[in-house]
Amino acid sequence: MLTAQSIDAEGFILAGGHSSRMGSDKALVLFGGIPLVRVALNTFAEAGLSARIAGSRSALGAFAEEVPDAFPESGPMGGIHAGLRVSRAEWNLFLPVDLPLMPSSLLACMMRRALLTGAPVTVARLSGRMEPFPVVLHTDILPHIARRLEEGSSACHKAWRTIPEELGRFLDAVSVESLIQCGHCRHPLGLPPVLWFQSTNSPSELAQLNRIFAKRSSICA
């Protein structure tokens, strides 16, 4: 497995939102009996990466080092800017805290792919659709992120498509189906990839994913 030391990489958990739909701090709600932020940290560790928490959330400092936003109220893009601004690495992987079924194997595949291609933005593509997260970003894009935030633009989908063009390079959208077919990527519980990208924004979504996780874990036990 490639490690942060071998590929000059860092991981960041995006956890700076208001959790308005959840009704409580989303990063602290329990999935499989542990807080979502711990689930994300474990996923990074299994992929061979250490991670910090991007977002101004003092309640999360006990889990990992926090990185405050320079552009508060800017959504995930603000957290990405915060991470890139303090990163000590060339490559940076960002994962929202609310994707608890994301397998570490996909993170590792995306990081290896970024190293091989040198693309400034590496995302996953499922059923022909580009997923905004997880995303691997090169530090070169930091000024482009900052400019968008200064202009009041925080749309990640659009940024991932246009920033590589501005750099005279390319966006790399990795086919999840191809990774699975080649045996490079799989879910430890055998869950289909459509569930990997399912977020937990509300109590009902959290309950649904907890049920899926509990059922699948009992089958695989």
Tab-separated table of C-alpha atoms in Angstrom:
chain	number	residue	atom	x	y	z
A	1	MET	CA	0.000	0.000	0.000
A	2	LEU	CA	1.174	3.484	-0.804
A	3	THR	CA	1.554	5.645	2.259
A	4	ALA	CA	1.544	9.359	2.888
A	5	GLN	CA	5.300	9.206	3.357
A	6	SER	CA	5.936	7.402	0.053
A	7	ILE	CA	3.771	9.668	-2.102
A	8	ASP	CA	3.942	12.998	-0.265
A	9	ALA	CA	0.228	13.067	0.516
A	10	GLU	CA	-2.155	14.252	3.202
A	11	GLY	CA	-5.782	13.551	3.994
A	12	PHE	CA	-8.480	15.975	5.095
A	13	ILE	CA	-11.952	15.300	6.462
A	14	LEU	CA	-14.490	17.943	5.452
A	15	ALA	CA	-16.586	18.580	8.563
A	16	GLY	CA	-17.361	22.277	8.640
A	17	GLY	CA	-21.055	22.294	7.787
A	18	HIS	CA	-23.963	23.356	9.988
A	19	SER	CA	-25.636	19.903	10.025
A	20	SER	CA	-28.986	21.686	9.810
A	21	ARG	CA	-30.817	18.682	8.363
A	22	MET	CA	-29.316	16.334	10.948
A	23	GLY	CA	-30.318	18.550	13.877
A	24	SER	CA	-27.043	17.918	15.717
A	25	ASP	CA	-23.347	17.886	14.884
A	26	LYS	CA	-23.220	15.416	11.995
A	27	ALA	CA	-19.614	14.492	12.642
A	28	LEU	CA	-20.528	13.189	16.098
A	29	VAL	CA	-23.587	11.077	15.283
A	30	LEU	CA	-23.023	7.339	15.570
A	31	PHE	CA	-22.549	4.998	12.650
A	32	GLY	CA	-21.976	1.380	13.576
A	33	GLY	CA	-21.649	2.575	17.157
A	34	ILE	CA	-18.861	5.105	16.581
A	35	PRO	CA	-18.887	8.805	15.573
A	36	LEU	CA	-18.828	9.568	11.856
A	37	VAL	CA	-15.593	11.520	12.261
A	38	ARG	CA	-13.918	8.408	13.692
A	39	VAL	CA	-15.279	6.337	10.794
A	40	ALA	CA	-13.652	8.775	8.356
A	41	LEU	CA	-10.344	8.756	10.244
A	42	ASN	CA	-10.336	4.957	10.187
A	43	THR	CA	-11.013	4.955	6.437
A	44	PHE	CA	-8.031	7.223	5.833
A	45	ALA	CA	-5.827	5.088	8.078
A	46	GLU	CA	-6.800	1.932	6.187
A	47	ALA	CA	-5.831	3.716	2.951
A	48	GLY	CA	-2.407	4.526	4.429
A	49	LEU	CA	-3.048	8.218	5.084
A	50	SER	CA	-3.166	10.343	8.198
A	51	ALA	CA	-5.867	12.996	8.213
A	52	ARG	CA	-6.746	16.352	9.672
A	53	ILE	CA	-10.197	17.906	10.025
A	54	ALA	CA	-10.927	20.868	7.766
A	55	GLY	CA	-13.510	23.167	9.314
A	56	SER	CA	-14.001	25.336	12.388
A	57	ARG	CA	-15.449	22.715	14.744
A	58	SER	CA	-13.907	22.888	18.223
A	59	ALA	CA	-15.913	19.834	19.305
A	60	LEU	CA	-13.810	17.654	17.005
A	61	GLY	CA	-10.364	18.592	18.270
A	62	ALA	CA	-10.222	15.497	20.465
A	63	PHE	CA	-10.281	13.288	17.361
A	64	ALA	CA	-7.640	14.949	15.173
A	65	GLU	CA	-5.997	18.278	14.459
A	66	GLU	CA	-8.465	20.864	13.168
A	67	VAL	CA	-7.838	23.371	10.405
A	68	PRO	CA	-10.017	26.526	10.620
A	69	ASP	CA	-11.694	27.990	7.554
A	70	ALA	CA	-10.374	31.232	6.092
A	71	PHE	CA	-13.646	31.485	4.119
A	72	PRO	CA	-16.399	30.531	6.580
A	73	GLU	CA	-19.892	29.760	5.281
A	74	SER	CA	-18.399	28.570	1.974
A	75	GLY	CA	-19.319	24.904	2.200
A	76	PRO	CA	-16.899	22.143	1.235
A	77	MET	CA	-14.886	24.515	-0.949
A	78	GLY	CA	-13.990	26.563	2.117
A	79	GLY	CA	-12.726	23.439	3.867
A	80	ILE	CA	-10.722	22.450	0.802
A	81	HIS	CA	-9.080	25.859	0.722
A	82	ALA	CA	-8.279	25.545	4.431
A	83	GLY	CA	-6.680	22.147	3.906
A	84	LEU	CA	-4.633	23.113	0.870
A	85	ARG	CA	-3.453	26.281	2.620
A	86	VAL	CA	-1.828	24.346	5.473
A	87	SER	CA	-0.894	21.165	3.630
A	88	ARG	CA	2.714	20.069	3.768
A	89	ALA	CA	2.204	17.630	0.891
A	90	GLU	CA	2.019	17.754	-2.881
A	91	TRP	CA	-1.141	15.627	-3.084
A	92	ASN	CA	-4.216	16.005	-0.898
A	93	LEU	CA	-7.245	13.762	-0.550
A	94	PHE	CA	-10.523	15.239	0.688
A	95	LEU	CA	-13.421	13.173	2.033
A	96	PRO	CA	-16.647	14.536	3.552
A	97	VAL	CA	-17.416	13.253	7.027
A	98	ASP	CA	-20.855	12.048	5.934
A	99	LEU	CA	-19.823	9.191	3.576
A	100	PRO	CA	-19.454	6.323	6.080
A	101	LEU	CA	-19.658	3.502	3.521
A	102	MET	CA	-16.761	4.785	1.417
A	103	PRO	CA	-14.172	1.969	1.156
A	104	SER	CA	-10.544	2.734	1.829
A	105	SER	CA	-9.597	0.805	-1.315
A	106	LEU	CA	-11.167	3.508	-3.506
A	107	LEU	CA	-9.204	6.232	-1.707
A	108	ALA	CA	-5.983	4.275	-2.204
A	109	CYS	CA	-6.763	3.689	-5.895
A	110	MET	CA	-7.475	7.370	-6.491
A	111	MET	CA	-4.269	8.417	-4.775
A	112	ARG	CA	-2.206	5.980	-6.823
A	113	ARG	CA	-3.921	7.190	-9.968
A	114	ALA	CA	-3.121	10.831	-9.188
A	115	LEU	CA	0.517	9.931	-8.671
A	116	LEU	CA	0.663	8.111	-12.008
A	117	THR	CA	-1.171	10.693	-14.133
A	118	GLY	CA	-0.137	13.921	-12.429
A	119	ALA	CA	-3.655	15.271	-12.955
A	120	PRO	CA	-4.356	18.280	-10.710
A	121	VAL	CA	-7.859	16.931	-9.972
A	122	THR	CA	-8.754	13.250	-9.630
A	123	VAL	CA	-12.356	12.225	-8.985
A	124	ALA	CA	-14.437	9.059	-9.229
A	125	ARG	CA	-16.994	8.413	-11.959
A	126	LEU	CA	-19.946	6.097	-11.317
A	127	SER	CA	-22.480	5.165	-14.010
A	128	GLY	CA	-20.993	7.918	-16.157
A	129	ARG	CA	-21.556	10.580	-13.492
A	130	MET	CA	-18.679	12.478	-11.938
A	131	GLU	CA	-18.810	12.339	-8.144
A	132	PRO	CA	-17.468	15.514	-6.460
A	133	PHE	CA	-16.028	13.516	-3.539
A	134	PRO	CA	-13.725	11.948	-2.636
A	135	VAL	CA	-11.273	14.086	-4.584
A	136	VAL	CA	-7.484	14.165	-4.869
A	137	LEU	CA	-6.085	17.661	-5.468
A	138	HIS	CA	-2.616	18.917	-6.248
A	139	THR	CA	-1.425	21.948	-4.293
A	140	ASP	CA	-1.072	23.846	-7.596
A	141	ILE	CA	-4.801	24.521	-7.592
A	142	LEU	CA	-4.841	26.503	-4.321
A	143	PRO	CA	-4.760	29.965	-5.999
A	144	HIS	CA	-7.615	28.920	-8.274
A	145	ILE	CA	-9.697	27.787	-5.302
A	146	ALA	CA	-8.966	31.048	-3.459
A	147	ARG	CA	-9.977	33.140	-6.461
A	148	ARG	CA	-13.309	31.366	-6.762
A	149	LEU	CA	-14.062	31.831	-3.086
A	150	GLU	CA	-13.143	35.521	-3.272
A	151	GLU	CA	-15.601	35.830	-6.166
A	152	GLY	CA	-18.301	34.107	-4.131
A	153	SER	CA	-18.264	30.860	-6.106
A	154	SER	CA	-18.123	27.598	-4.149
A	155	ALA	CA	-19.445	25.007	-6.617
A	156	CYS	CA	-17.120	22.001	-6.519
A	157	HIS	CA	-18.469	20.257	-9.626
A	158	LYS	CA	-17.775	23.273	-11.808
A	159	ALA	CA	-14.366	23.888	-10.241
A	160	TRP	CA	-13.176	20.335	-10.847
A	161	ARG	CA	-14.070	20.665	-14.532
A	162	THR	CA	-12.624	24.115	-15.160
A	163	ILE	CA	-9.505	24.423	-12.987
A	164	PRO	CA	-7.524	21.754	-14.887
A	165	GLU	CA	-8.261	23.625	-18.132
A	166	GLU	CA	-6.970	26.836	-16.588
A	167	LEU	CA	-3.750	25.015	-15.707
A	168	GLY	CA	-3.435	23.603	-19.215
A	169	ARG	CA	-3.847	20.090	-17.805
A	170	PHE	CA	-6.691	17.602	-17.480
A	171	LEU	CA	-9.309	16.304	-15.093
A	172	ASP	CA	-8.986	12.595	-14.366
A	173	ALA	CA	-12.347	10.944	-13.670
A	174	VAL	CA	-11.690	7.336	-12.664
A	175	SER	CA	-14.365	4.754	-13.524
A	176	VAL	CA	-15.398	2.940	-10.340
A	177	GLU	CA	-16.847	0.094	-12.393
A	178	SER	CA	-13.498	-0.422	-14.137
A	179	LEU	CA	-11.632	-0.475	-10.829
A	180	ILE	CA	-14.009	-3.123	-9.508
A	181	GLN	CA	-13.805	-5.249	-12.661
A	182	CYS	CA	-10.006	-5.159	-12.543
A	183	GLY	CA	-10.010	-6.204	-8.898
A	184	HIS	CA	-8.369	-2.987	-7.719
A	185	CYS	CA	-11.253	-1.802	-5.571
A	186	ARG	CA	-13.935	-3.477	-3.471
A	187	HIS	CA	-16.052	-2.920	-0.392
A	188	PRO	CA	-15.105	-5.084	2.612
A	189	LEU	CA	-18.807	-5.860	3.179
A	190	GLY	CA	-19.529	-6.458	-0.488
A	191	LEU	CA	-21.772	-3.414	-0.784
A	192	PRO	CA	-22.534	-2.054	-4.282
A	193	PRO	CA	-20.760	1.181	-5.265
A	194	VAL	CA	-23.971	3.203	-5.375
A	195	LEU	CA	-24.016	2.965	-1.572
A	196	TRP	CA	-20.405	4.100	-1.226
A	197	PHE	CA	-21.425	7.620	-2.218
A	198	GLN	CA	-24.606	7.735	-0.123
A	199	SER	CA	-24.388	10.604	2.368
A	200	THR	CA	-25.927	10.857	5.831
A	201	ASN	CA	-27.433	14.330	5.897
A	202	SER	CA	-30.501	13.562	7.995
A	203	PRO	CA	-31.553	11.212	10.816
A	204	SER	CA	-33.559	9.087	8.364
A	205	GLU	CA	-30.573	8.694	6.017
A	206	LEU	CA	-28.341	7.832	8.956
A	207	ALA	CA	-30.821	5.232	10.200
A	208	GLN	CA	-31.091	3.671	6.746
A	209	LEU	CA	-27.319	3.329	6.329
A	210	ASN	CA	-26.958	1.997	9.869
A	211	ARG	CA	-29.511	-0.700	9.044
A	212	ILE	CA	-27.659	-1.638	5.854
A	213	PHE	CA	-24.338	-1.697	7.686
A	214	ALA	CA	-25.688	-3.806	10.578
A	215	LYS	CA	-27.359	-6.323	8.265
A	216	ARG	CA	-24.334	-6.687	6.032
A	217	SER	CA	-21.926	-6.925	8.964
A	218	SER	CA	-23.969	-9.779	10.470
A	219	ILE	CA	-23.908	-11.651	7.151
A	220	CYS	CA	-20.136	-11.215	6.769
A	221	ALA	CA	-19.373	-12.068	10.402
